[in-house]
Structures are given as structure tokens and as C-alpha cells.
Amino acid sequence: MSVRPVIVVHGGAKTISEDKIAANHAGCRAAAEAGWQVLCQGGSAAEAVEAAIRVFESDQTFNAGFGSTMNSEGEVEVDAAIMDGATLGWGAVAAVQRVRHPISAARRIMEEKPRLLVARSGERFALEHGLEMCAKADLISEEQYQEWKEEAEVADRPNTVGCVALDVNGNLVAGSSTGGVTGQPQGRVGDTAIVGCGLYADNRLGACSTTGDGESIIPVVLAKTAIDALVGGNHPDQAAQYAIDTLIDRVEGEAGCILIDHQGRIGWAYNSQDMAIAYMNEDLSEPAVFTGKEQPLAIA
Ligand code: ASP
């Protein structure tokens, strides 16, 4: 029996200023549409997650791939990971440069042998597997460069991205991609590349992608905390809220997470000012997109 597919994407838990709402909206919609195209043609959740995140990684509105925030040395170093809920297979890269689509490198690693490849090792893997490479500077957007040069204290820094998808075969996959935190020291790696923290997927329960302060997400193992909260049939909204409440109770910091459970129900929660989210299923003619708390939480 085929399952009703569903996809949820996020563009990060942050403050989104008025002038960035339209771009966040458009980017989330485009990412959800790209993933949905894959799912409604019977493609796998892994393909859908990769397709959605590649859209984000090409859009300088978001802190992933091109347009990522810059580290203390004025360079972009990116992290990405993907996890398959059928096999618990996973793949990740961290602190890599010159890789145009880090999520594609993570997926190829997952297919070959689950592991986390950092820096030159991740770059070498991508090169040897024919993935698109670029000059280091090609991942830097003009806006990020200007901010870095001026050391501007801007409220609406670009946002980490993620995606969870359920395909027609009932497989759940989660993926996340980020440029990390502005001004971070070279080689700093947050939660995004770490299974259990930045993402988790298990077909028995659900799939989760997180965003926010990596140093706070890691100690509460945010994605796995959210997935574990689905046990007993809890709704993904409740599970997501439980995970964020855990973070608030136990550590300081801002974060958000999106979830799909094994029944295809969706949910999310965040304690940041805003979080850009879109989802798509067979009942909709186009993705539903949200950027702020004032909008109703939609439950599929
Ligand atoms: N989670 C990312 C990191 O800590 C950053 C973010 O989501 O804003 O690297």
C-alpha cells in the first residue's frame, strides 16, 4: 500500500526582518516544491531532501552553501548531514570549503559508508565523486562579505536550513545544512552535522531537522529528544514543543525543529523570534509557507 508523501522544510530559527520576509517565503516555497516534485513522482525521501536543500544552498537568503555566514578568517566553512530512517544510515561533512552542495556530499557519503568527513577529507571525497566544486570565494555573497568587513551586528543573519520527508514507500529522511555561526573560529562545528543533534530519522517514529545555537542544541541532543517524544503516539507538534522546552529548561539558547512522524503528521516549534517553514502534501495545490509566530500552526 502506498503512503501519502509529505515534505517539510525550514529556513532557520532566527529574526527575519520585514525586508527579508518575501525572500524567506520564496526560498522556502521553492525548496518545498523541488522536494515535492521528487516525492509526487515516486522518488525517494533521500532524493527529495537533497533536492530541497540544494535549492536553499543556491539561495543567498539562507545560511547554507552560497551565502553562508563567514568565519573569523573571512572564509565560508559549511556543514551538512542526512539520515535515512529505514536503515539508520547517515552521512555528514563538516568545515568543508569548495563544495557547492554539501548536502549532496553528505548523501553520497551515506550511500557509500556512514561517516563524518571534515575539512580536506570531505572536500577530497566530493572531488573524487564528481560533485560540483567551486573556488572558496564562490560561496561568499556580497552581502555576507560586506557584513563581515564591517563586523555589522545585524539581527537577521541568514538562516540554517533543513528538510524532512516521507515518501510513498513510508521511508522517512532528515537533512540539514549550514554555514555555522557568523565569526565562528575556523574549524568550529555545531550541531548540524551531528546525528541526534541537527537531525534524526527512524521509520518507526519520525524524522526531525533542527536549527539554532549549536552549542545549546548539542547538550540536549535536540533532534533525538524530539523523536523520542513521539513515543506513545504523541503528535509531532507536542514532540517538537517538548524538545524546545527541554532546551529552554536545561540550557540557554534559541532553536527550532521540524518533524514528520511515521503517520505523515507534521509539527514544529521554535523559541526564536521567527522561523521560516514550508510544507507540502497531496491536499495542497502549492506549499503552505510560514515565517512568523503570528501565523497559525498548521496541522496536517
Ligand atoms: N545550528 C547552526 C550551528 O550551530 C547554526 C544555526 O542554525 O543558526 O552551526
PDB file of C-alpha atoms and ligand atoms in Angstrom:
ATOM      1  CA  MET A   1       0.000   0.000   0.000  1.00  0.00           C
ATOM      2  CA  SER A   2       1.453   3.340  -0.925  1.00  0.00           C
ATOM      3  CA  VAL A   3       1.837   6.027   1.713  1.00  0.00           C
ATOM      4  CA  ARG A   4       0.752   9.666   1.259  1.00  0.00           C
ATOM      5  CA  PRO A   5       4.021  11.588   0.840  1.00  0.00           C
ATOM      6  CA  VAL A   6       4.756  14.797   2.734  1.00  0.00           C
ATOM      7  CA  ILE A   7       7.651  17.239   2.952  1.00  0.00           C
ATOM      8  CA  VAL A   8       8.525  19.980   5.443  1.00  0.00           C
ATOM      9  CA  VAL A   9      11.421  22.420   5.012  1.00  0.00           C
ATOM     10  CA  HIS A  10      12.828  25.129   7.270  1.00  0.00           C
ATOM     11  CA  GLY A  11      14.993  28.133   6.569  1.00  0.00           C
ATOM     12  CA  GLY A  12      16.246  28.545  10.118  1.00  0.00           C
ATOM     13  CA  ALA A  13      15.213  29.824  13.534  1.00  0.00           C
ATOM     14  CA  LYS A  14      16.180  33.493  13.690  1.00  0.00           C
ATOM     15  CA  THR A  15      14.793  37.006  13.492  1.00  0.00           C
ATOM     16  CA  ILE A  16      13.522  37.729   9.999  1.00  0.00           C
ATOM     17  CA  SER A  17      13.314  41.466   9.295  1.00  0.00           C
ATOM     18  CA  GLU A  18      10.432  42.889   7.248  1.00  0.00           C
ATOM     19  CA  ASP A  19      12.540  43.287   4.138  1.00  0.00           C
ATOM     20  CA  LYS A  20      13.667  39.641   4.238  1.00  0.00           C
ATOM     21  CA  ILE A  21      10.233  38.046   4.683  1.00  0.00           C
ATOM     22  CA  ALA A  22       9.477  37.808   0.957  1.00  0.00           C
ATOM     23  CA  ALA A  23      12.845  36.229   0.181  1.00  0.00           C
ATOM     24  CA  ASN A  24      12.463  33.708   3.021  1.00  0.00           C
ATOM     25  CA  HIS A  25       8.968  32.925   1.819  1.00  0.00           C
ATOM     26  CA  ALA A  26      10.039  32.431  -1.779  1.00  0.00           C
ATOM     27  CA  GLY A  27      13.060  30.337  -0.825  1.00  0.00           C
ATOM     28  CA  CYS A  28      11.077  28.004   1.408  1.00  0.00           C
ATOM     29  CA  ARG A  29       8.380  27.603  -1.200  1.00  0.00           C
ATOM     30  CA  ALA A  30      10.937  26.825  -3.927  1.00  0.00           C
ATOM     31  CA  ALA A  31      12.711  24.290  -1.715  1.00  0.00           C
ATOM     32  CA  ALA A  32       9.455  22.551  -0.762  1.00  0.00           C
ATOM     33  CA  GLU A  33       8.378  22.477  -4.413  1.00  0.00           C
ATOM     34  CA  ALA A  34      11.674  20.939  -5.518  1.00  0.00           C
ATOM     35  CA  GLY A  35      11.399  18.184  -2.922  1.00  0.00           C
ATOM     36  CA  TRP A  36       7.712  17.677  -3.644  1.00  0.00           C
ATOM     37  CA  GLN A  37       8.388  17.182  -7.370  1.00  0.00           C
ATOM     38  CA  VAL A  38      10.570  14.232  -6.426  1.00  0.00           C
ATOM     39  CA  LEU A  39       8.087  12.747  -3.956  1.00  0.00           C
ATOM     40  CA  CYS A  40       4.987  13.009  -6.138  1.00  0.00           C
ATOM     41  CA  GLN A  41       6.807  11.243  -8.955  1.00  0.00           C
ATOM     42  CA  GLY A  42       7.501   8.351  -6.612  1.00  0.00           C
ATOM     43  CA  GLY A  43      11.083   9.371  -5.812  1.00  0.00           C
ATOM     44  CA  SER A  44      12.743   8.548  -2.518  1.00  0.00           C
ATOM     45  CA  ALA A  45      12.697  10.724   0.575  1.00  0.00           C
ATOM     46  CA  ALA A  46      16.513  10.952   0.359  1.00  0.00           C
ATOM     47  CA  GLU A  47      16.307  12.356  -3.178  1.00  0.00           C
ATOM     48  CA  ALA A  48      13.591  14.789  -2.074  1.00  0.00           C
ATOM     49  CA  VAL A  49      15.568  16.050   0.924  1.00  0.00           C
ATOM     50  CA  GLU A  50      18.665  16.511  -1.216  1.00  0.00           C
ATOM     51  CA  ALA A  51      16.692  18.341  -3.924  1.00  0.00           C
ATOM     52  CA  ALA A  52      15.044  20.687  -1.409  1.00  0.00           C
ATOM     53  CA  ILE A  53      18.263  21.510   0.415  1.00  0.00           C
ATOM     54  CA  ARG A  54      20.145  22.116  -2.832  1.00  0.00           C
ATOM     55  CA  VAL A  55      17.649  24.900  -3.570  1.00  0.00           C
ATOM     56  CA  PHE A  56      18.421  26.503  -0.207  1.00  0.00           C
ATOM     57  CA  GLU A  57      22.162  26.049  -0.774  1.00  0.00           C
ATOM     58  CA  SER A  58      21.884  28.069  -4.003  1.00  0.00           C
ATOM     59  CA  ASP A  59      19.911  30.902  -2.397  1.00  0.00           C
ATOM     60  CA  GLN A  60      21.928  33.569  -0.576  1.00  0.00           C
ATOM     61  CA  THR A  61      18.953  34.315   1.683  1.00  0.00           C
ATOM     62  CA  PHE A  62      19.895  31.233   3.678  1.00  0.00           C
ATOM     63  CA  ASN A  63      22.919  30.222   5.702  1.00  0.00           C
ATOM     64  CA  ALA A  64      23.864  27.172   3.652  1.00  0.00           C
ATOM     65  CA  GLY A  65      26.119  26.735   0.628  1.00  0.00           C
ATOM     66  CA  PHE A  66      26.343  30.023  -1.309  1.00  0.00           C
ATOM     67  CA  GLY A  67      25.606  32.966   1.005  1.00  0.00           C
ATOM     68  CA  SER A  68      26.724  31.214   4.177  1.00  0.00           C
ATOM     69  CA  THR A  69      27.958  33.312   7.059  1.00  0.00           C
ATOM     70  CA  MET A  70      31.703  33.881   7.285  1.00  0.00           C
ATOM     71  CA  ASN A  71      34.104  32.732   9.978  1.00  0.00           C
ATOM     72  CA  SER A  72      36.700  34.774  11.851  1.00  0.00           C
ATOM     73  CA  GLU A  73      39.131  34.407   8.960  1.00  0.00           C
ATOM     74  CA  GLY A  74      36.663  35.709   6.387  1.00  0.00           C
ATOM     75  CA  GLU A  75      36.012  32.275   4.931  1.00  0.00           C
ATOM     76  CA  VAL A  76      32.947  30.120   4.451  1.00  0.00           C
ATOM     77  CA  GLU A  77      33.089  26.653   6.020  1.00  0.00           C
ATOM     78  CA  VAL A  78      29.948  24.569   5.717  1.00  0.00           C
ATOM     79  CA  ASP A  79      28.417  21.532   7.437  1.00  0.00           C
ATOM     80  CA  ALA A  80      25.649  19.217   6.223  1.00  0.00           C
ATOM     81  CA  ALA A  81      24.194  15.835   7.102  1.00  0.00           C
ATOM     82  CA  ILE A  82      21.479  13.434   6.029  1.00  0.00           C
ATOM     83  CA  MET A  83      19.907  10.426   7.777  1.00  0.00           C
ATOM     84  CA  ASP A  84      17.726   7.626   6.427  1.00  0.00           C
ATOM     85  CA  GLY A  85      15.026   6.347   8.769  1.00  0.00           C
ATOM     86  CA  ALA A  86      14.769   2.954   7.038  1.00  0.00           C
ATOM     87  CA  THR A  87      18.371   1.873   7.632  1.00  0.00           C
ATOM     88  CA  LEU A  88      19.577   4.466  10.164  1.00  0.00           C
ATOM     89  CA  GLY A  89      22.220   5.172   7.519  1.00  0.00           C
ATOM     90  CA  TRP A  90      23.748   8.619   7.639  1.00  0.00           C
ATOM     91  CA  GLY A  91      26.441  10.767   6.078  1.00  0.00           C
ATOM     92  CA  ALA A  92      27.930  14.123   7.014  1.00  0.00           C
ATOM     93  CA  VAL A  93      30.530  16.715   6.102  1.00  0.00           C
ATOM     94  CA  ALA A  94      31.813  19.488   8.342  1.00  0.00           C
ATOM     95  CA  ALA A  95      34.041  22.532   7.964  1.00  0.00           C
ATOM     96  CA  VAL A  96      34.350  21.950   4.232  1.00  0.00           C
ATOM     97  CA  GLN A  97      35.081  24.561   1.612  1.00  0.00           C
ATOM     98  CA  ARG A  98      34.852  24.499  -2.193  1.00  0.00           C
ATOM     99  CA  VAL A  99      31.899  22.081  -2.197  1.00  0.00           C
ATOM    100  CA  ARG A 100      28.963  23.747  -3.952  1.00  0.00           C
ATOM    101  CA  HIS A 101      26.313  21.461  -2.452  1.00  0.00           C
ATOM    102  CA  PRO A 102      27.407  19.974   0.873  1.00  0.00           C
ATOM    103  CA  ILE A 103      24.097  18.077   1.215  1.00  0.00           C
ATOM    104  CA  SER A 104      24.960  16.123  -1.945  1.00  0.00           C
ATOM    105  CA  ALA A 105      28.333  15.188  -0.473  1.00  0.00           C
ATOM    106  CA  ALA A 106      26.572  14.043   2.722  1.00  0.00           C
ATOM    107  CA  ARG A 107      24.167  11.887   0.705  1.00  0.00           C
ATOM    108  CA  ARG A 108      26.957  10.291  -1.320  1.00  0.00           C
ATOM    109  CA  ILE A 109      28.811   9.506   1.902  1.00  0.00           C
ATOM    110  CA  MET A 110      25.658   7.906   3.333  1.00  0.00           C
ATOM    111  CA  GLU A 111      25.311   5.727   0.245  1.00  0.00           C
ATOM    112  CA  GLU A 112      28.933   4.631   0.403  1.00  0.00           C
ATOM    113  CA  LYS A 113      29.692   4.269   4.113  1.00  0.00           C
ATOM    114  CA  PRO A 114      28.202   6.205   7.040  1.00  0.00           C
ATOM    115  CA  ARG A 115      30.755   8.640   8.436  1.00  0.00           C
ATOM    116  CA  LEU A 116      31.528  12.271   9.068  1.00  0.00           C
ATOM    117  CA  LEU A 117      34.248  13.689   6.819  1.00  0.00           C
ATOM    118  CA  VAL A 118      35.721  17.025   7.863  1.00  0.00           C
ATOM    119  CA  ALA A 119      37.632  19.747   6.048  1.00  0.00           C
ATOM    120  CA  ARG A 120      40.039  18.460   3.366  1.00  0.00           C
ATOM    121  CA  SER A 121      38.785  14.915   3.705  1.00  0.00           C
ATOM    122  CA  GLY A 122      35.214  15.994   2.885  1.00  0.00           C
ATOM    123  CA  GLU A 123      36.453  18.129   0.010  1.00  0.00           C
ATOM    124  CA  ARG A 124      38.536  15.261  -1.385  1.00  0.00           C
ATOM    125  CA  PHE A 125      35.537  12.929  -1.182  1.00  0.00           C
ATOM    126  CA  ALA A 126      33.367  15.405  -3.090  1.00  0.00           C
ATOM    127  CA  LEU A 127      36.020  15.907  -5.763  1.00  0.00           C
ATOM    128  CA  GLU A 128      36.642  12.183  -6.193  1.00  0.00           C
ATOM    129  CA  HIS A 129      32.922  11.511  -6.510  1.00  0.00           C
ATOM    130  CA  GLY A 130      32.430  14.075  -9.245  1.00  0.00           C
ATOM    131  CA  LEU A 131      30.392  16.517  -7.190  1.00  0.00           C
ATOM    132  CA  GLU A 132      30.294  20.176  -8.173  1.00  0.00           C
ATOM    133  CA  MET A 133      33.287  22.056  -6.765  1.00  0.00           C
ATOM    134  CA  CYS A 134      33.942  25.790  -6.761  1.00  0.00           C
ATOM    135  CA  ALA A 135      36.516  28.333  -5.651  1.00  0.00           C
ATOM    136  CA  LYS A 136      36.408  29.074  -1.910  1.00  0.00           C
ATOM    137  CA  ALA A 137      35.284  32.625  -2.630  1.00  0.00           C
ATOM    138  CA  ASP A 138      32.366  31.457  -4.794  1.00  0.00           C
ATOM    139  CA  LEU A 139      30.368  30.578  -1.665  1.00  0.00           C
ATOM    140  CA  ILE A 140      30.651  34.147  -0.353  1.00  0.00           C
ATOM    141  CA  SER A 141      27.800  36.526  -1.188  1.00  0.00           C
ATOM    142  CA  GLU A 142      28.332  40.276  -1.464  1.00  0.00           C
ATOM    143  CA  GLU A 143      26.003  40.872   1.495  1.00  0.00           C
ATOM    144  CA  GLN A 144      27.854  38.472   3.766  1.00  0.00           C
ATOM    145  CA  TYR A 145      31.199  39.948   2.709  1.00  0.00           C
ATOM    146  CA  GLN A 146      30.072  43.495   3.492  1.00  0.00           C
ATOM    147  CA  GLU A 147      28.727  42.418   6.891  1.00  0.00           C
ATOM    148  CA  TRP A 148      31.920  40.595   7.729  1.00  0.00           C
ATOM    149  CA  LYS A 149      34.069  43.567   6.643  1.00  0.00           C
ATOM    150  CA  GLU A 150      32.012  45.968   8.713  1.00  0.00           C
ATOM    151  CA  GLU A 151      31.578  43.441  11.539  1.00  0.00           C
ATOM    152  CA  ALA A 152      27.955  44.517  11.383  1.00  0.00           C
ATOM    153  CA  GLU A 153      25.705  43.488  14.253  1.00  0.00           C
ATOM    154  CA  VAL A 154      22.661  42.566  12.235  1.00  0.00           C
ATOM    155  CA  ALA A 155      19.635  40.957  13.818  1.00  0.00           C
ATOM    156  CA  ASP A 156      18.561  38.988  10.805  1.00  0.00           C
ATOM    157  CA  ARG A 157      21.538  36.889   9.912  1.00  0.00           C
ATOM    158  CA  PRO A 158      20.863  34.260   7.282  1.00  0.00           C
ATOM    159  CA  ASN A 159      19.383  31.004   8.480  1.00  0.00           C
ATOM    160  CA  THR A 160      20.478  27.368   8.587  1.00  0.00           C
ATOM    161  CA  VAL A 161      18.241  25.088   6.540  1.00  0.00           C
ATOM    162  CA  GLY A 162      16.721  21.645   6.837  1.00  0.00           C
ATOM    163  CA  CYS A 163      14.182  19.257   5.422  1.00  0.00           C
ATOM    164  CA  VAL A 164      12.242  16.154   6.463  1.00  0.00           C
ATOM    165  CA  ALA A 165      10.328  13.987   4.013  1.00  0.00           C
ATOM    166  CA  LEU A 166       8.137  10.892   3.939  1.00  0.00           C
ATOM    167  CA  ASP A 167       7.991   9.053   0.615  1.00  0.00           C
ATOM    168  CA  VAL A 168       5.388   6.732  -0.935  1.00  0.00           C
ATOM    169  CA  ASN A 169       7.225   3.714   0.467  1.00  0.00           C
ATOM    170  CA  GLY A 170       6.903   5.024   4.018  1.00  0.00           C
ATOM    171  CA  ASN A 171      10.575   5.956   4.321  1.00  0.00           C
ATOM    172  CA  LEU A 172      11.485   8.984   6.404  1.00  0.00           C
ATOM    173  CA  VAL A 173      14.643  11.040   5.810  1.00  0.00           C
ATOM    174  CA  ALA A 174      16.038  14.145   7.543  1.00  0.00           C
ATOM    175  CA  GLY A 175      18.704  16.554   6.296  1.00  0.00           C
ATOM    176  CA  SER A 176      20.325  19.788   7.498  1.00  0.00           C
ATOM    177  CA  SER A 177      22.869  22.217   6.019  1.00  0.00           C
ATOM    178  CA  THR A 178      24.558  25.302   7.458  1.00  0.00           C
ATOM    179  CA  GLY A 179      27.375  27.806   7.263  1.00  0.00           C
ATOM    180  CA  GLY A 180      27.508  27.788  11.057  1.00  0.00           C
ATOM    181  CA  VAL A 181      27.667  30.947  13.133  1.00  0.00           C
ATOM    182  CA  THR A 182      28.977  34.317  11.940  1.00  0.00           C
ATOM    183  CA  GLY A 183      32.553  34.944  13.039  1.00  0.00           C
ATOM    184  CA  GLN A 184      32.996  31.413  14.340  1.00  0.00           C
ATOM    185  CA  PRO A 185      36.593  30.250  14.731  1.00  0.00           C
ATOM    186  CA  GLN A 186      37.990  28.222  11.867  1.00  0.00           C
ATOM    187  CA  GLY A 187      37.073  24.580  12.292  1.00  0.00           C
ATOM    188  CA  ARG A 188      34.180  25.199  14.706  1.00  0.00           C
ATOM    189  CA  VAL A 189      31.420  22.659  14.043  1.00  0.00           C
ATOM    190  CA  GLY A 190      27.939  22.991  15.532  1.00  0.00           C
ATOM    191  CA  ASP A 191      25.029  20.578  15.704  1.00  0.00           C
ATOM    192  CA  THR A 192      24.089  20.438  12.036  1.00  0.00           C
ATOM    193  CA  ALA A 193      26.492  17.673  11.024  1.00  0.00           C
ATOM    194  CA  ILE A 194      25.889  15.635  14.171  1.00  0.00           C
ATOM    195  CA  VAL A 195      23.288  12.878  14.099  1.00  0.00           C
ATOM    196  CA  GLY A 196      20.888  13.175  17.041  1.00  0.00           C
ATOM    197  CA  CYS A 197      21.540  16.910  17.370  1.00  0.00           C
ATOM    198  CA  GLY A 198      20.988  18.562  13.982  1.00  0.00           C
ATOM    199  CA  LEU A 199      18.862  15.759  12.561  1.00  0.00           C
ATOM    200  CA  TYR A 200      17.460  12.308  13.206  1.00  0.00           C
ATOM    201  CA  ALA A 201      15.281   9.832  11.324  1.00  0.00           C
ATOM    202  CA  ASP A 202      13.807   6.474  12.305  1.00  0.00           C
ATOM    203  CA  ASN A 203      10.946   4.968  10.292  1.00  0.00           C
ATOM    204  CA  ARG A 204       9.437   3.586  13.500  1.00  0.00           C
ATOM    205  CA  LEU A 205       8.887   7.100  14.870  1.00  0.00           C
ATOM    206  CA  GLY A 206       9.658  10.090  12.659  1.00  0.00           C
ATOM    207  CA  ALA A 207      12.206  12.460  11.163  1.00  0.00           C
ATOM    208  CA  CYS A 208      13.475  15.753  12.586  1.00  0.00           C
ATOM    209  CA  SER A 209      15.721  18.601  11.432  1.00  0.00           C
ATOM    210  CA  THR A 210      16.822  21.328  13.850  1.00  0.00           C
ATOM    211  CA  THR A 211      18.267  24.833  13.658  1.00  0.00           C
ATOM    212  CA  GLY A 212      19.634  27.328  16.136  1.00  0.00           C
ATOM    213  CA  ASP A 213      22.520  27.660  18.573  1.00  0.00           C
ATOM    214  CA  GLY A 214      24.621  24.570  18.052  1.00  0.00           C
ATOM    215  CA  GLU A 215      26.304  24.869  21.443  1.00  0.00           C
ATOM    216  CA  SER A 216      22.853  24.649  23.079  1.00  0.00           C
ATOM    217  CA  ILE A 217      21.382  22.045  20.735  1.00  0.00           C
ATOM    218  CA  ILE A 218      24.229  19.566  21.232  1.00  0.00           C
ATOM    219  CA  PRO A 219      23.905  19.025  25.011  1.00  0.00           C
ATOM    220  CA  VAL A 220      20.141  18.399  24.781  1.00  0.00           C
ATOM    221  CA  VAL A 221      20.559  16.198  21.677  1.00  0.00           C
ATOM    222  CA  LEU A 222      17.654  18.155  20.266  1.00  0.00           C
ATOM    223  CA  ALA A 223      16.613  16.084  17.238  1.00  0.00           C
ATOM    224  CA  LYS A 224      16.701  12.768  19.114  1.00  0.00           C
ATOM    225  CA  THR A 225      14.897  14.348  22.059  1.00  0.00           C
ATOM    226  CA  ALA A 226      12.105  15.398  19.685  1.00  0.00           C
ATOM    227  CA  ILE A 227      11.952  11.955  18.034  1.00  0.00           C
ATOM    228  CA  ASP A 228      11.863  10.164  21.384  1.00  0.00           C
ATOM    229  CA  ALA A 229       8.959  12.401  22.413  1.00  0.00           C
ATOM    230  CA  LEU A 230       6.881  10.814  19.618  1.00  0.00           C
ATOM    231  CA  VAL A 231       6.851   7.507  21.519  1.00  0.00           C
ATOM    232  CA  GLY A 232       3.314   6.546  22.512  1.00  0.00           C
ATOM    233  CA  GLY A 233       1.765   8.313  19.516  1.00  0.00           C
ATOM    234  CA  ASN A 234       2.302  11.892  20.673  1.00  0.00           C
ATOM    235  CA  HIS A 235       1.597  14.462  17.970  1.00  0.00           C
ATOM    236  CA  PRO A 236       4.711  15.939  16.275  1.00  0.00           C
ATOM    237  CA  ASP A 237       3.678  19.414  17.447  1.00  0.00           C
ATOM    238  CA  GLN A 238       3.768  18.209  21.044  1.00  0.00           C
ATOM    239  CA  ALA A 239       7.067  16.396  20.499  1.00  0.00           C
ATOM    240  CA  ALA A 240       8.638  19.461  18.861  1.00  0.00           C
ATOM    241  CA  GLN A 241       7.450  21.696  21.694  1.00  0.00           C
ATOM    242  CA  TYR A 242       8.747  19.230  24.278  1.00  0.00           C
ATOM    243  CA  ALA A 243      12.199  19.307  22.663  1.00  0.00           C
ATOM    244  CA  ILE A 244      12.314  23.117  22.593  1.00  0.00           C
ATOM    245  CA  ASP A 245      11.054  23.272  26.202  1.00  0.00           C
ATOM    246  CA  THR A 246      13.827  20.894  27.188  1.00  0.00           C
ATOM    247  CA  LEU A 247      16.379  23.221  25.602  1.00  0.00           C
ATOM    248  CA  ILE A 248      14.875  26.246  27.369  1.00  0.00           C
ATOM    249  CA  ASP A 249      14.795  24.422  30.725  1.00  0.00           C
ATOM    250  CA  ARG A 250      18.272  22.936  30.570  1.00  0.00           C
ATOM    251  CA  VAL A 251      20.438  25.402  28.612  1.00  0.00           C
ATOM    252  CA  GLU A 252      20.119  28.907  27.259  1.00  0.00           C
ATOM    253  CA  GLY A 253      19.713  29.475  23.580  1.00  0.00           C
ATOM    254  CA  GLU A 254      17.454  29.737  20.581  1.00  0.00           C
ATOM    255  CA  ALA A 255      16.434  26.843  18.430  1.00  0.00           C
ATOM    256  CA  GLY A 256      13.711  25.369  16.288  1.00  0.00           C
ATOM    257  CA  CYS A 257      12.800  21.997  14.860  1.00  0.00           C
ATOM    258  CA  ILE A 258      10.524  20.478  12.235  1.00  0.00           C
ATOM    259  CA  LEU A 259       9.094  16.973  12.432  1.00  0.00           C
ATOM    260  CA  ILE A 260       7.177  14.387  10.411  1.00  0.00           C
ATOM    261  CA  ASP A 261       6.023  11.255  12.194  1.00  0.00           C
ATOM    262  CA  HIS A 262       5.634   7.810  10.630  1.00  0.00           C
ATOM    263  CA  GLN A 263       1.938   8.508  10.016  1.00  0.00           C
ATOM    264  CA  GLY A 264       2.799  11.612   7.973  1.00  0.00           C
ATOM    265  CA  ARG A 265       1.655  14.088  10.624  1.00  0.00           C
ATOM    266  CA  ILE A 266       3.782  17.223  10.846  1.00  0.00           C
ATOM    267  CA  GLY A 267       4.779  19.639  13.578  1.00  0.00           C
ATOM    268  CA  TRP A 268       7.289  22.272  14.531  1.00  0.00           C
ATOM    269  CA  ALA A 269       8.296  24.536  17.380  1.00  0.00           C
ATOM    270  CA  TYR A 270      10.835  27.305  17.993  1.00  0.00           C
ATOM    271  CA  ASN A 271      11.744  29.847  20.628  1.00  0.00           C
ATOM    272  CA  SER A 272      13.384  32.325  18.264  1.00  0.00           C
ATOM    273  CA  GLN A 273      11.530  35.380  17.050  1.00  0.00           C
ATOM    274  CA  ASP A 274      10.755  33.779  13.684  1.00  0.00           C
ATOM    275  CA  MET A 275      11.311  30.631  11.709  1.00  0.00           C
ATOM    276  CA  ALA A 276      10.699  30.165   8.004  1.00  0.00           C
ATOM    277  CA  ILE A 277       8.871  26.907   7.261  1.00  0.00           C
ATOM    278  CA  ALA A 278       7.009  25.383   4.322  1.00  0.00           C
ATOM    279  CA  TYR A 279       5.235  22.097   3.871  1.00  0.00           C
ATOM    280  CA  MET A 280       3.513  20.299   1.040  1.00  0.00           C
ATOM    281  CA  ASN A 281       1.233  17.273   0.761  1.00  0.00           C
ATOM    282  CA  GLU A 282      -1.366  15.900  -1.645  1.00  0.00           C
ATOM    283  CA  ASP A 283      -4.137  18.060  -0.186  1.00  0.00           C
ATOM    284  CA  LEU A 284      -2.424  21.298  -1.178  1.00  0.00           C
ATOM    285  CA  SER A 285      -2.062  22.843  -4.628  1.00  0.00           C
ATOM    286  CA  GLU A 286       1.059  24.727  -3.514  1.00  0.00           C
ATOM    287  CA  PRO A 287       3.258  24.707  -0.411  1.00  0.00           C
ATOM    288  CA  ALA A 288       1.969  26.359   2.758  1.00  0.00           C
ATOM    289  CA  VAL A 289       4.623  28.834   3.937  1.00  0.00           C
ATOM    290  CA  PHE A 290       5.105  30.429   7.371  1.00  0.00           C
ATOM    291  CA  THR A 291       7.664  32.905   8.631  1.00  0.00           C
ATOM    292  CA  GLY A 292       6.395  34.108  11.985  1.00  0.00           C
ATOM    293  CA  LYS A 293       4.615  33.221  15.167  1.00  0.00           C
ATOM    294  CA  GLU A 294       1.571  35.279  14.287  1.00  0.00           C
ATOM    295  CA  GLN A 295       0.650  32.706  11.694  1.00  0.00           C
ATOM    296  CA  PRO A 296      -1.377  29.683  12.739  1.00  0.00           C
ATOM    297  CA  LEU A 297       0.384  26.389  13.208  1.00  0.00           C
ATOM    298  CA  ALA A 298      -0.997  24.130  10.521  1.00  0.00           C
ATOM    299  CA  ILE A 299      -1.553  20.524  11.416  1.00  0.00           C
ATOM    300  CA  ALA A 300      -1.759  18.025   8.593  1.00  0.00           C
TER     301      ALA A 300
HETATM  302  N1  ASP B   1      22.894  25.247  14.057  1.00  0.00           N
HETATM  303  C1  ASP B   1      23.892  26.017  13.360  1.00  0.00           C
HETATM  304  C2  ASP B   1      25.211  25.846  14.029  1.00  0.00           C
HETATM  305  O1  ASP B   1      25.278  25.916  15.247  1.00  0.00           O
HETATM  306  C3  ASP B   1      23.598  27.469  13.260  1.00  0.00           C
HETATM  307  C4  ASP B   1      22.165  27.898  13.108  1.00  0.00           C
HETATM  308  O2  ASP B   1      21.264  27.086  12.935  1.00  0.00           O
HETATM  309  O3  ASP B   1      21.912  29.111  13.159  1.00  0.00           O
HETATM  310  O4  ASP B   1      26.187  25.685  13.361  1.00  0.00           O
END
